[in-house]
Amino acid sequence: MITGVSAAVLLSSCGAGGDDQGTEYAPNMYHSVAYEPYSQITDEDAGRWVTSIDYPTSVEGGEGHAEYYNSNRFNPHRMNMREPAPNTVKRNAQGWLPYRLPNDSTGLRLASRLKNPLDSTAEVVAAGKALYEMYCDHCHGPKGEGNGKVAEGVEVDGTKKGNYNGVPNYKSDALKKITEGHIFHVITYGKNLMWPHGSQISPEDRWKIAKYVKTLQK
């Protein structure tokens, strides 16, 4: 009898309704500490005014850290992210190393010898076309002839506006023999009137654009 009553009381305490949302079982499973890599709050009393549960403490005999504390006490300096191993080199999703050729004449000459890591598949060329239309068409024109709207300007009330002289024509004799590596390098760092696009376009997408530009030259 006593066991049955105790079980009924225990189960009723888990019920939720109105202002009474019941009793949480193992609340730390619902309110786990969030270790955010780009913030570092080491003050264990930060957010005490909103603390609703008894978090574990990192100080023997302490009352537990408050709501906003988010440092990992098991790592050096209570960092949330561990530093990479010495001499670690970051690679992208394709396993490629960072592009390290310098932004000078030597770098451009060496880049001209680079081989595009992407194959000339219809899918790659189509993706390059879409990226070209997004990032290049407005200056270089739809066929790469240097006659985009930014280069030639647009007519407003009978007046040409936005003229940007000097955009190269990919089909000119001077540029017909440039390689995909050359194009990749120029997209990365820019050249003459062209500004660098390495921060806006991923390495893979730069290679796709280079692949498409070569199709425009044929």
PDB file of N, CA and C in Angstrom, residues 22-115:
ATOM      1  N   GLY A  22       6.116  20.870 -13.453  1.00  0.00           N
ATOM      2  CA  GLY A  22       6.598  19.588 -12.968  1.00  0.00           C
ATOM      3  C   GLY A  22       8.046  19.642 -12.528  1.00  0.00           C
ATOM      4  N   THR A  23       8.583  18.498 -12.210  1.00  0.00           N
ATOM      5  CA  THR A  23       9.959  18.373 -11.732  1.00  0.00           C
ATOM      6  C   THR A  23      10.812  17.723 -12.806  1.00  0.00           C
ATOM      7  N   GLU A  24      11.924  18.341 -13.105  1.00  0.00           N
ATOM      8  CA  GLU A  24      12.820  17.775 -14.110  1.00  0.00           C
ATOM      9  C   GLU A  24      13.662  16.676 -13.489  1.00  0.00           C
ATOM     10  N   TYR A  25      13.787  15.581 -14.242  1.00  0.00           N
ATOM     11  CA  TYR A  25      14.671  14.505 -13.815  1.00  0.00           C
ATOM     12  C   TYR A  25      16.031  14.718 -14.468  1.00  0.00           C
ATOM     13  N   ALA A  26      17.074  14.743 -13.687  1.00  0.00           N
ATOM     14  CA  ALA A  26      18.431  14.971 -14.183  1.00  0.00           C
ATOM     15  C   ALA A  26      18.497  16.256 -15.004  1.00  0.00           C
ATOM     16  N   PRO A  27      18.302  17.402 -14.379  1.00  0.00           N
ATOM     17  CA  PRO A  27      18.242  18.668 -15.121  1.00  0.00           C
ATOM     18  C   PRO A  27      19.506  18.989 -15.903  1.00  0.00           C
ATOM     19  N   ASN A  28      20.657  18.467 -15.465  1.00  0.00           N
ATOM     20  CA  ASN A  28      21.892  18.768 -16.199  1.00  0.00           C
ATOM     21  C   ASN A  28      21.877  18.194 -17.610  1.00  0.00           C
ATOM     22  N   MET A  29      20.987  17.251 -17.885  1.00  0.00           N
ATOM     23  CA  MET A  29      20.871  16.710 -19.231  1.00  0.00           C
ATOM     24  C   MET A  29      20.133  17.686 -20.132  1.00  0.00           C
ATOM     25  N   TYR A  30      19.341  18.573 -19.553  1.00  0.00           N
ATOM     26  CA  TYR A  30      18.608  19.568 -20.326  1.00  0.00           C
ATOM     27  C   TYR A  30      19.344  20.905 -20.359  1.00  0.00           C
ATOM     28  N   HIS A  31      20.139  21.162 -19.355  1.00  0.00           N
ATOM     29  CA  HIS A  31      20.826  22.447 -19.225  1.00  0.00           C
ATOM     30  C   HIS A  31      22.331  22.220 -19.209  1.00  0.00           C
ATOM     31  N   SER A  32      22.830  21.559 -20.216  1.00  0.00           N
ATOM     32  CA  SER A  32      24.262  21.282 -20.261  1.00  0.00           C
ATOM     33  C   SER A  32      25.037  22.564 -20.537  1.00  0.00           C
ATOM     34  N   VAL A  33      26.286  22.588 -20.119  1.00  0.00           N
ATOM     35  CA  VAL A  33      27.132  23.750 -20.316  1.00  0.00           C
ATOM     36  C   VAL A  33      27.505  23.847 -21.793  1.00  0.00           C
ATOM     37  N   ALA A  34      27.288  25.010 -22.382  1.00  0.00           N
ATOM     38  CA  ALA A  34      27.615  25.218 -23.793  1.00  0.00           C
ATOM     39  C   ALA A  34      29.016  25.801 -23.900  1.00  0.00           C
ATOM     40  N   TYR A  35      29.911  25.039 -24.482  1.00  0.00           N
ATOM     41  CA  TYR A  35      31.276  25.521 -24.669  1.00  0.00           C
ATOM     42  C   TYR A  35      31.367  26.194 -26.034  1.00  0.00           C
ATOM     43  N   GLU A  36      31.254  27.511 -26.052  1.00  0.00           N
ATOM     44  CA  GLU A  36      31.291  28.254 -27.307  1.00  0.00           C
ATOM     45  C   GLU A  36      32.734  28.600 -27.651  1.00  0.00           C
ATOM     46  N   PRO A  37      33.180  28.225 -28.860  1.00  0.00           N
ATOM     47  CA  PRO A  37      34.602  28.397 -29.194  1.00  0.00           C
ATOM     48  C   PRO A  37      35.039  29.843 -29.322  1.00  0.00           C
ATOM     49  N   TYR A  38      34.116  30.756 -29.645  1.00  0.00           N
ATOM     50  CA  TYR A  38      34.519  32.138 -29.892  1.00  0.00           C
ATOM     51  C   TYR A  38      34.194  33.081 -28.739  1.00  0.00           C
ATOM     52  N   SER A  39      33.833  32.558 -27.609  1.00  0.00           N
ATOM     53  CA  SER A  39      33.664  33.399 -26.428  1.00  0.00           C
ATOM     54  C   SER A  39      34.305  32.691 -25.245  1.00  0.00           C
ATOM     55  N   GLN A  40      34.756  33.466 -24.303  1.00  0.00           N
ATOM     56  CA  GLN A  40      35.498  32.894 -23.187  1.00  0.00           C
ATOM     57  C   GLN A  40      35.110  33.627 -21.909  1.00  0.00           C
ATOM     58  N   ILE A  41      34.130  33.107 -21.226  1.00  0.00           N
ATOM     59  CA  ILE A  41      33.674  33.722 -19.971  1.00  0.00           C
ATOM     60  C   ILE A  41      34.216  32.876 -18.823  1.00  0.00           C
ATOM     61  N   THR A  42      35.215  33.409 -18.137  1.00  0.00           N
ATOM     62  CA  THR A  42      35.876  32.654 -17.071  1.00  0.00           C
ATOM     63  C   THR A  42      35.348  33.009 -15.689  1.00  0.00           C
ATOM     64  N   ASP A  43      34.509  34.040 -15.614  1.00  0.00           N
ATOM     65  CA  ASP A  43      33.936  34.441 -14.332  1.00  0.00           C
ATOM     66  C   ASP A  43      32.818  33.468 -13.966  1.00  0.00           C
ATOM     67  N   GLU A  44      33.053  32.664 -12.932  1.00  0.00           N
ATOM     68  CA  GLU A  44      32.062  31.639 -12.577  1.00  0.00           C
ATOM     69  C   GLU A  44      30.805  32.234 -11.975  1.00  0.00           C
ATOM     70  N   ASP A  45      30.816  33.521 -11.662  1.00  0.00           N
ATOM     71  CA  ASP A  45      29.635  34.156 -11.075  1.00  0.00           C
ATOM     72  C   ASP A  45      28.831  34.921 -12.122  1.00  0.00           C
ATOM     73  N   ALA A  46      29.270  34.921 -13.384  1.00  0.00           N
ATOM     74  CA  ALA A  46      28.570  35.654 -14.436  1.00  0.00           C
ATOM     75  C   ALA A  46      27.200  35.035 -14.697  1.00  0.00           C
ATOM     76  N   GLY A  47      26.182  35.864 -14.628  1.00  0.00           N
ATOM     77  CA  GLY A  47      24.816  35.378 -14.852  1.00  0.00           C
ATOM     78  C   GLY A  47      24.198  34.713 -13.652  1.00  0.00           C
ATOM     79  N   ARG A  48      24.700  35.039 -12.478  1.00  0.00           N
ATOM     80  CA  ARG A  48      24.152  34.419 -11.267  1.00  0.00           C
ATOM     81  C   ARG A  48      22.671  34.727 -11.116  1.00  0.00           C
ATOM     82  N   TRP A  49      22.270  35.893 -11.568  1.00  0.00           N
ATOM     83  CA  TRP A  49      20.880  36.326 -11.370  1.00  0.00           C
ATOM     84  C   TRP A  49      19.881  35.508 -12.197  1.00  0.00           C
ATOM     85  N   VAL A  50      20.370  34.796 -13.250  1.00  0.00           N
ATOM     86  CA  VAL A  50      19.449  33.970 -14.031  1.00  0.00           C
ATOM     87  C   VAL A  50      19.668  32.483 -13.785  1.00  0.00           C
ATOM     88  N   THR A  51      20.596  32.133 -12.899  1.00  0.00           N
ATOM     89  CA  THR A  51      20.887  30.731 -12.649  1.00  0.00           C
ATOM     90  C   THR A  51      19.694  30.058 -11.975  1.00  0.00           C
ATOM     91  N   SER A  52      19.265  28.944 -12.563  1.00  0.00           N
ATOM     92  CA  SER A  52      18.087  28.261 -12.030  1.00  0.00           C
ATOM     93  C   SER A  52      18.406  26.870 -11.494  1.00  0.00           C
ATOM     94  N   ILE A  53      19.599  26.355 -11.788  1.00  0.00           N
ATOM     95  CA  ILE A  53      19.942  25.022 -11.305  1.00  0.00           C
ATOM     96  C   ILE A  53      21.324  25.067 -10.673  1.00  0.00           C
ATOM     97  N   ASP A  54      21.683  24.015  -9.999  1.00  0.00           N
ATOM     98  CA  ASP A  54      22.971  23.946  -9.314  1.00  0.00           C
ATOM     99  C   ASP A  54      24.001  23.314 -10.241  1.00  0.00           C
ATOM    100  N   TYR A  55      24.715  24.163 -10.989  1.00  0.00           N
ATOM    101  CA  TYR A  55      25.777  23.660 -11.850  1.00  0.00           C
ATOM    102  C   TYR A  55      26.922  23.146 -10.996  1.00  0.00           C
ATOM    103  N   PRO A  56      27.727  22.224 -11.523  1.00  0.00           N
ATOM    104  CA  PRO A  56      28.896  21.762 -10.777  1.00  0.00           C
ATOM    105  C   PRO A  56      29.904  22.899 -10.630  1.00  0.00           C
ATOM    106  N   THR A  57      30.736  22.819  -9.629  1.00  0.00           N
ATOM    107  CA  THR A  57      31.709  23.877  -9.370  1.00  0.00           C
ATOM    108  C   THR A  57      33.115  23.400  -9.702  1.00  0.00           C
ATOM    109  N   SER A  58      33.981  24.352 -10.092  1.00  0.00           N
ATOM    110  CA  SER A  58      35.376  24.009 -10.336  1.00  0.00           C
ATOM    111  C   SER A  58      36.226  24.341  -9.122  1.00  0.00           C
ATOM    112  N   VAL A  59      35.620  24.904  -8.109  1.00  0.00           N
ATOM    113  CA  VAL A  59      36.337  25.263  -6.882  1.00  0.00           C
ATOM    114  C   VAL A  59      35.794  24.404  -5.753  1.00  0.00           C
ATOM    115  N   GLU A  60      36.669  23.706  -5.096  1.00  0.00           N
ATOM    116  CA  GLU A  60      36.244  22.813  -4.016  1.00  0.00           C
ATOM    117  C   GLU A  60      35.486  23.601  -2.955  1.00  0.00           C
ATOM    118  N   GLY A  61      34.287  23.148  -2.667  1.00  0.00           N
ATOM    119  CA  GLY A  61      33.484  23.813  -1.646  1.00  0.00           C
ATOM    120  C   GLY A  61      32.685  24.983  -2.167  1.00  0.00           C
ATOM    121  N   GLY A  62      32.778  25.298  -3.481  1.00  0.00           N
ATOM    122  CA  GLY A  62      32.039  26.417  -4.045  1.00  0.00           C
ATOM    123  C   GLY A  62      30.568  26.077  -4.231  1.00  0.00           C
ATOM    124  N   GLU A  63      29.795  27.088  -4.619  1.00  0.00           N
ATOM    125  CA  GLU A  63      28.348  26.882  -4.762  1.00  0.00           C
ATOM    126  C   GLU A  63      27.959  26.508  -6.196  1.00  0.00           C
ATOM    127  N   GLY A  64      28.893  26.370  -7.091  1.00  0.00           N
ATOM    128  CA  GLY A  64      28.561  26.041  -8.464  1.00  0.00           C
ATOM    129  C   GLY A  64      28.591  27.288  -9.333  1.00  0.00           C
ATOM    130  N   HIS A  65      29.010  27.143 -10.595  1.00  0.00           N
ATOM    131  CA  HIS A  65      29.115  28.321 -11.442  1.00  0.00           C
ATOM    132  C   HIS A  65      27.741  28.781 -11.905  1.00  0.00           C
ATOM    133  N   ALA A  66      27.679  30.042 -12.353  1.00  0.00           N
ATOM    134  CA  ALA A  66      26.420  30.639 -12.779  1.00  0.00           C
ATOM    135  C   ALA A  66      26.142  30.359 -14.258  1.00  0.00           C
ATOM    136  N   GLU A  67      25.049  30.918 -14.759  1.00  0.00           N
ATOM    137  CA  GLU A  67      24.500  30.570 -16.069  1.00  0.00           C
ATOM    138  C   GLU A  67      25.432  30.892 -17.232  1.00  0.00           C
ATOM    139  N   TYR A  68      26.150  32.033 -17.199  1.00  0.00           N
ATOM    140  CA  TYR A  68      26.891  32.479 -18.364  1.00  0.00           C
ATOM    141  C   TYR A  68      28.323  31.959 -18.432  1.00  0.00           C
ATOM    142  N   TYR A  69      28.804  31.353 -17.381  1.00  0.00           N
ATOM    143  CA  TYR A  69      30.158  30.785 -17.394  1.00  0.00           C
ATOM    144  C   TYR A  69      30.232  29.694 -18.449  1.00  0.00           C
ATOM    145  N   ASN A  70      31.244  29.749 -19.321  1.00  0.00           N
ATOM    146  CA  ASN A  70      31.304  28.749 -20.393  1.00  0.00           C
ATOM    147  C   ASN A  70      32.735  28.321 -20.706  1.00  0.00           C
ATOM    148  N   SER A  71      33.591  28.288 -19.707  1.00  0.00           N
ATOM    149  CA  SER A  71      34.969  27.877 -19.930  1.00  0.00           C
ATOM    150  C   SER A  71      35.168  26.422 -19.516  1.00  0.00           C
ATOM    151  N   ASN A  72      36.091  25.782 -20.195  1.00  0.00           N
ATOM    152  CA  ASN A  72      36.378  24.376 -19.919  1.00  0.00           C
ATOM    153  C   ASN A  72      37.564  24.288 -18.966  1.00  0.00           C
ATOM    154  N   ARG A  73      37.294  23.935 -17.750  1.00  0.00           N
ATOM    155  CA  ARG A  73      38.351  23.968 -16.741  1.00  0.00           C
ATOM    156  C   ARG A  73      39.375  22.847 -16.913  1.00  0.00           C
ATOM    157  N   PHE A  74      39.113  21.922 -17.810  1.00  0.00           N
ATOM    158  CA  PHE A  74      40.042  20.815 -18.016  1.00  0.00           C
ATOM    159  C   PHE A  74      41.111  21.136 -19.066  1.00  0.00           C
ATOM    160  N   ASN A  75      40.960  22.240 -19.799  1.00  0.00           N
ATOM    161  CA  ASN A  75      41.918  22.628 -20.826  1.00  0.00           C
ATOM    162  C   ASN A  75      42.857  23.718 -20.301  1.00  0.00           C
ATOM    163  N   PRO A  76      44.046  23.846 -20.877  1.00  0.00           N
ATOM    164  CA  PRO A  76      44.960  24.912 -20.460  1.00  0.00           C
ATOM    165  C   PRO A  76      44.301  26.282 -20.605  1.00  0.00           C
ATOM    166  N   HIS A  77      44.482  27.118 -19.606  1.00  0.00           N
ATOM    167  CA  HIS A  77      43.908  28.466 -19.594  1.00  0.00           C
ATOM    168  C   HIS A  77      42.383  28.438 -19.688  1.00  0.00           C
ATOM    169  N   ARG A  78      41.799  27.289 -19.389  1.00  0.00           N
ATOM    170  CA  ARG A  78      40.339  27.109 -19.440  1.00  0.00           C
ATOM    171  C   ARG A  78      39.779  27.419 -20.837  1.00  0.00           C
ATOM    172  N   MET A  79      40.561  27.116 -21.873  1.00  0.00           N
ATOM    173  CA  MET A  79      40.113  27.340 -23.250  1.00  0.00           C
ATOM    174  C   MET A  79      39.028  26.333 -23.627  1.00  0.00           C
ATOM    175  N   ASN A  80      38.128  26.752 -24.505  1.00  0.00           N
ATOM    176  CA  ASN A  80      37.114  25.840 -25.009  1.00  0.00           C
ATOM    177  C   ASN A  80      37.616  25.044 -26.207  1.00  0.00           C
ATOM    178  N   MET A  81      38.541  25.629 -26.979  1.00  0.00           N
ATOM    179  CA  MET A  81      39.134  24.914 -28.108  1.00  0.00           C
ATOM    180  C   MET A  81      40.607  24.679 -27.824  1.00  0.00           C
ATOM    181  N   ARG A  82      41.077  23.486 -28.122  1.00  0.00           N
ATOM    182  CA  ARG A  82      42.499  23.197 -27.966  1.00  0.00           C
ATOM    183  C   ARG A  82      43.264  23.722 -29.172  1.00  0.00           C
ATOM    184  N   GLU A  83      44.476  24.174 -28.934  1.00  0.00           N
ATOM    185  CA  GLU A  83      45.305  24.624 -30.036  1.00  0.00           C
ATOM    186  C   GLU A  83      45.731  23.428 -30.888  1.00  0.00           C
ATOM    187  N   PRO A  84      45.841  23.625 -32.211  1.00  0.00           N
ATOM    188  CA  PRO A  84      46.260  22.502 -33.065  1.00  0.00           C
ATOM    189  C   PRO A  84      47.691  22.091 -32.754  1.00  0.00           C
ATOM    190  N   ALA A  85      48.031  20.896 -33.126  1.00  0.00           N
ATOM    191  CA  ALA A  85      49.384  20.386 -32.897  1.00  0.00           C
ATOM    192  C   ALA A  85      50.394  21.251 -33.641  1.00  0.00           C
ATOM    193  N   PRO A  86      51.619  21.338 -33.145  1.00  0.00           N
ATOM    194  CA  PRO A  86      52.646  22.141 -33.827  1.00  0.00           C
ATOM    195  C   PRO A  86      52.812  21.724 -35.278  1.00  0.00           C
ATOM    196  N   ASN A  87      53.015  22.726 -36.137  1.00  0.00           N
ATOM    197  CA  ASN A  87      53.227  22.530 -37.578  1.00  0.00           C
ATOM    198  C   ASN A  87      52.002  21.988 -38.308  1.00  0.00           C
ATOM    199  N   THR A  88      50.843  22.096 -37.686  1.00  0.00           N
ATOM    200  CA  THR A  88      49.613  21.672 -38.343  1.00  0.00           C
ATOM    201  C   THR A  88      49.286  22.634 -39.486  1.00  0.00           C
ATOM    202  N   VAL A  89      48.893  22.100 -40.636  1.00  0.00           N
ATOM    203  CA  VAL A  89      48.504  22.906 -41.789  1.00  0.00           C
ATOM    204  C   VAL A  89      47.048  22.606 -42.117  1.00  0.00           C
ATOM    205  N   LYS A  90      46.245  23.642 -42.134  1.00  0.00           N
ATOM    206  CA  LYS A  90      44.819  23.471 -42.393  1.00  0.00           C
ATOM    207  C   LYS A  90      44.575  23.113 -43.854  1.00  0.00           C
ATOM    208  N   ARG A  91      43.694  22.149 -44.089  1.00  0.00           N
ATOM    209  CA  ARG A  91      43.264  21.796 -45.435  1.00  0.00           C
ATOM    210  C   ARG A  91      41.765  22.051 -45.562  1.00  0.00           C
ATOM    211  N   ASN A  92      41.300  22.249 -46.782  1.00  0.00           N
ATOM    212  CA  ASN A  92      39.872  22.465 -46.970  1.00  0.00           C
ATOM    213  C   ASN A  92      39.144  21.134 -47.128  1.00  0.00           C
ATOM    214  N   ALA A  93      37.880  21.193 -47.482  1.00  0.00           N
ATOM    215  CA  ALA A  93      37.067  19.978 -47.573  1.00  0.00           C
ATOM    216  C   ALA A  93      37.571  19.013 -48.635  1.00  0.00           C
ATOM    217  N   GLN A  94      38.284  19.534 -49.642  1.00  0.00           N
ATOM    218  CA  GLN A  94      38.830  18.672 -50.694  1.00  0.00           C
ATOM    219  C   GLN A  94      40.213  18.141 -50.339  1.00  0.00           C
ATOM    220  N   GLY A  95      40.718  18.543 -49.176  1.00  0.00           N
ATOM    221  CA  GLY A  95      42.052  18.118 -48.778  1.00  0.00           C
ATOM    222  C   GLY A  95      43.157  18.969 -49.371  1.00  0.00           C
ATOM    223  N   TRP A  96      42.803  20.133 -49.941  1.00  0.00           N
ATOM    224  CA  TRP A  96      43.801  20.997 -50.567  1.00  0.00           C
ATOM    225  C   TRP A  96      44.500  21.847 -49.522  1.00  0.00           C
ATOM    226  N   LEU A  97      45.792  22.062 -49.729  1.00  0.00           N
ATOM    227  CA  LEU A  97      46.557  22.956 -48.876  1.00  0.00           C
ATOM    228  C   LEU A  97      46.247  24.410 -49.219  1.00  0.00           C
ATOM    229  N   PRO A  98      46.522  25.335 -48.310  1.00  0.00           N
ATOM    230  CA  PRO A  98      46.290  26.759 -48.617  1.00  0.00           C
ATOM    231  C   PRO A  98      47.119  27.201 -49.821  1.00  0.00           C
ATOM    232  N   TYR A  99      46.582  28.141 -50.576  1.00  0.00           N
ATOM    233  CA  TYR A  99      47.292  28.674 -51.745  1.00  0.00           C
ATOM    234  C   TYR A  99      48.348  29.660 -51.256  1.00  0.00           C
ATOM    235  N   ARG A 100      49.610  29.369 -51.531  1.00  0.00           N
ATOM    236  CA  ARG A 100      50.696  30.133 -50.936  1.00  0.00           C
ATOM    237  C   ARG A 100      51.591  30.846 -51.938  1.00  0.00           C
ATOM    238  N   LEU A 101      51.297  30.772 -53.211  1.00  0.00           N
ATOM    239  CA  LEU A 101      52.134  31.493 -54.168  1.00  0.00           C
ATOM    240  C   LEU A 101      52.006  32.996 -53.912  1.00  0.00           C
ATOM    241  N   PRO A 102      53.100  33.735 -53.989  1.00  0.00           N
ATOM    242  CA  PRO A 102      53.059  35.161 -53.640  1.00  0.00           C
ATOM    243  C   PRO A 102      52.353  35.994 -54.700  1.00  0.00           C
ATOM    244  N   ASN A 103      51.911  37.155 -54.289  1.00  0.00           N
ATOM    245  CA  ASN A 103      51.228  38.073 -55.196  1.00  0.00           C
ATOM    246  C   ASN A 103      52.254  38.984 -55.871  1.00  0.00           C
ATOM    247  N   ASP A 104      53.018  38.411 -56.762  1.00  0.00           N
ATOM    248  CA  ASP A 104      54.004  39.177 -57.523  1.00  0.00           C
ATOM    249  C   ASP A 104      54.225  38.480 -58.862  1.00  0.00           C
ATOM    250  N   SER A 105      55.145  39.019 -59.654  1.00  0.00           N
ATOM    251  CA  SER A 105      55.377  38.471 -60.991  1.00  0.00           C
ATOM    252  C   SER A 105      55.875  37.027 -60.936  1.00  0.00           C
ATOM    253  N   THR A 106      56.685  36.722 -59.906  1.00  0.00           N
ATOM    254  CA  THR A 106      57.168  35.345 -59.753  1.00  0.00           C
ATOM    255  C   THR A 106      56.008  34.398 -59.452  1.00  0.00           C
ATOM    256  N   GLY A 107      55.124  34.814 -58.550  1.00  0.00           N
ATOM    257  CA  GLY A 107      53.965  33.989 -58.218  1.00  0.00           C
ATOM    258  C   GLY A 107      53.078  33.750 -59.418  1.00  0.00           C
ATOM    259  N   LEU A 108      52.874  34.794 -60.229  1.00  0.00           N
ATOM    260  CA  LEU A 108      52.030  34.650 -61.419  1.00  0.00           C
ATOM    261  C   LEU A 108      52.669  33.715 -62.428  1.00  0.00           C
ATOM    262  N   ARG A 109      53.999  33.805 -62.581  1.00  0.00           N
ATOM    263  CA  ARG A 109      54.700  32.921 -63.513  1.00  0.00           C
ATOM    264  C   ARG A 109      54.600  31.461 -63.070  1.00  0.00           C
ATOM    265  N   LEU A 110      54.749  31.232 -61.766  1.00  0.00           N
ATOM    266  CA  LEU A 110      54.645  29.864 -61.252  1.00  0.00           C
ATOM    267  C   LEU A 110      53.211  29.354 -61.330  1.00  0.00           C
ATOM    268  N   ALA A 111      52.254  30.255 -61.086  1.00  0.00           N
ATOM    269  CA  ALA A 111      50.839  29.859 -61.144  1.00  0.00           C
ATOM    270  C   ALA A 111      50.455  29.396 -62.538  1.00  0.00           C
ATOM    271  N   SER A 112      51.087  29.952 -63.550  1.00  0.00           N
ATOM    272  CA  SER A 112      50.764  29.580 -64.929  1.00  0.00           C
ATOM    273  C   SER A 112      51.063  28.113 -65.214  1.00  0.00           C
ATOM    274  N   ARG A 113      51.900  27.501 -64.378  1.00  0.00           N
ATOM    275  CA  ARG A 113      52.253  26.093 -64.561  1.00  0.00           C
ATOM    276  C   ARG A 113      51.328  25.150 -63.775  1.00  0.00           C
ATOM    277  N   LEU A 114      50.458  25.715 -62.964  1.00  0.00           N
ATOM    278  CA  LEU A 114      49.582  24.877 -62.138  1.00  0.00           C
ATOM    279  C   LEU A 114      48.537  24.174 -62.998  1.00  0.00           C
ATOM    280  N   LYS A 115      48.217  22.965 -62.604  1.00  0.00           N
ATOM    281  CA  LYS A 115      47.178  22.200 -63.290  1.00  0.00           C
ATOM    282  C   LYS A 115      45.888  22.292 -62.489  1.00  0.00           C
TER     283      LYS A 115
END
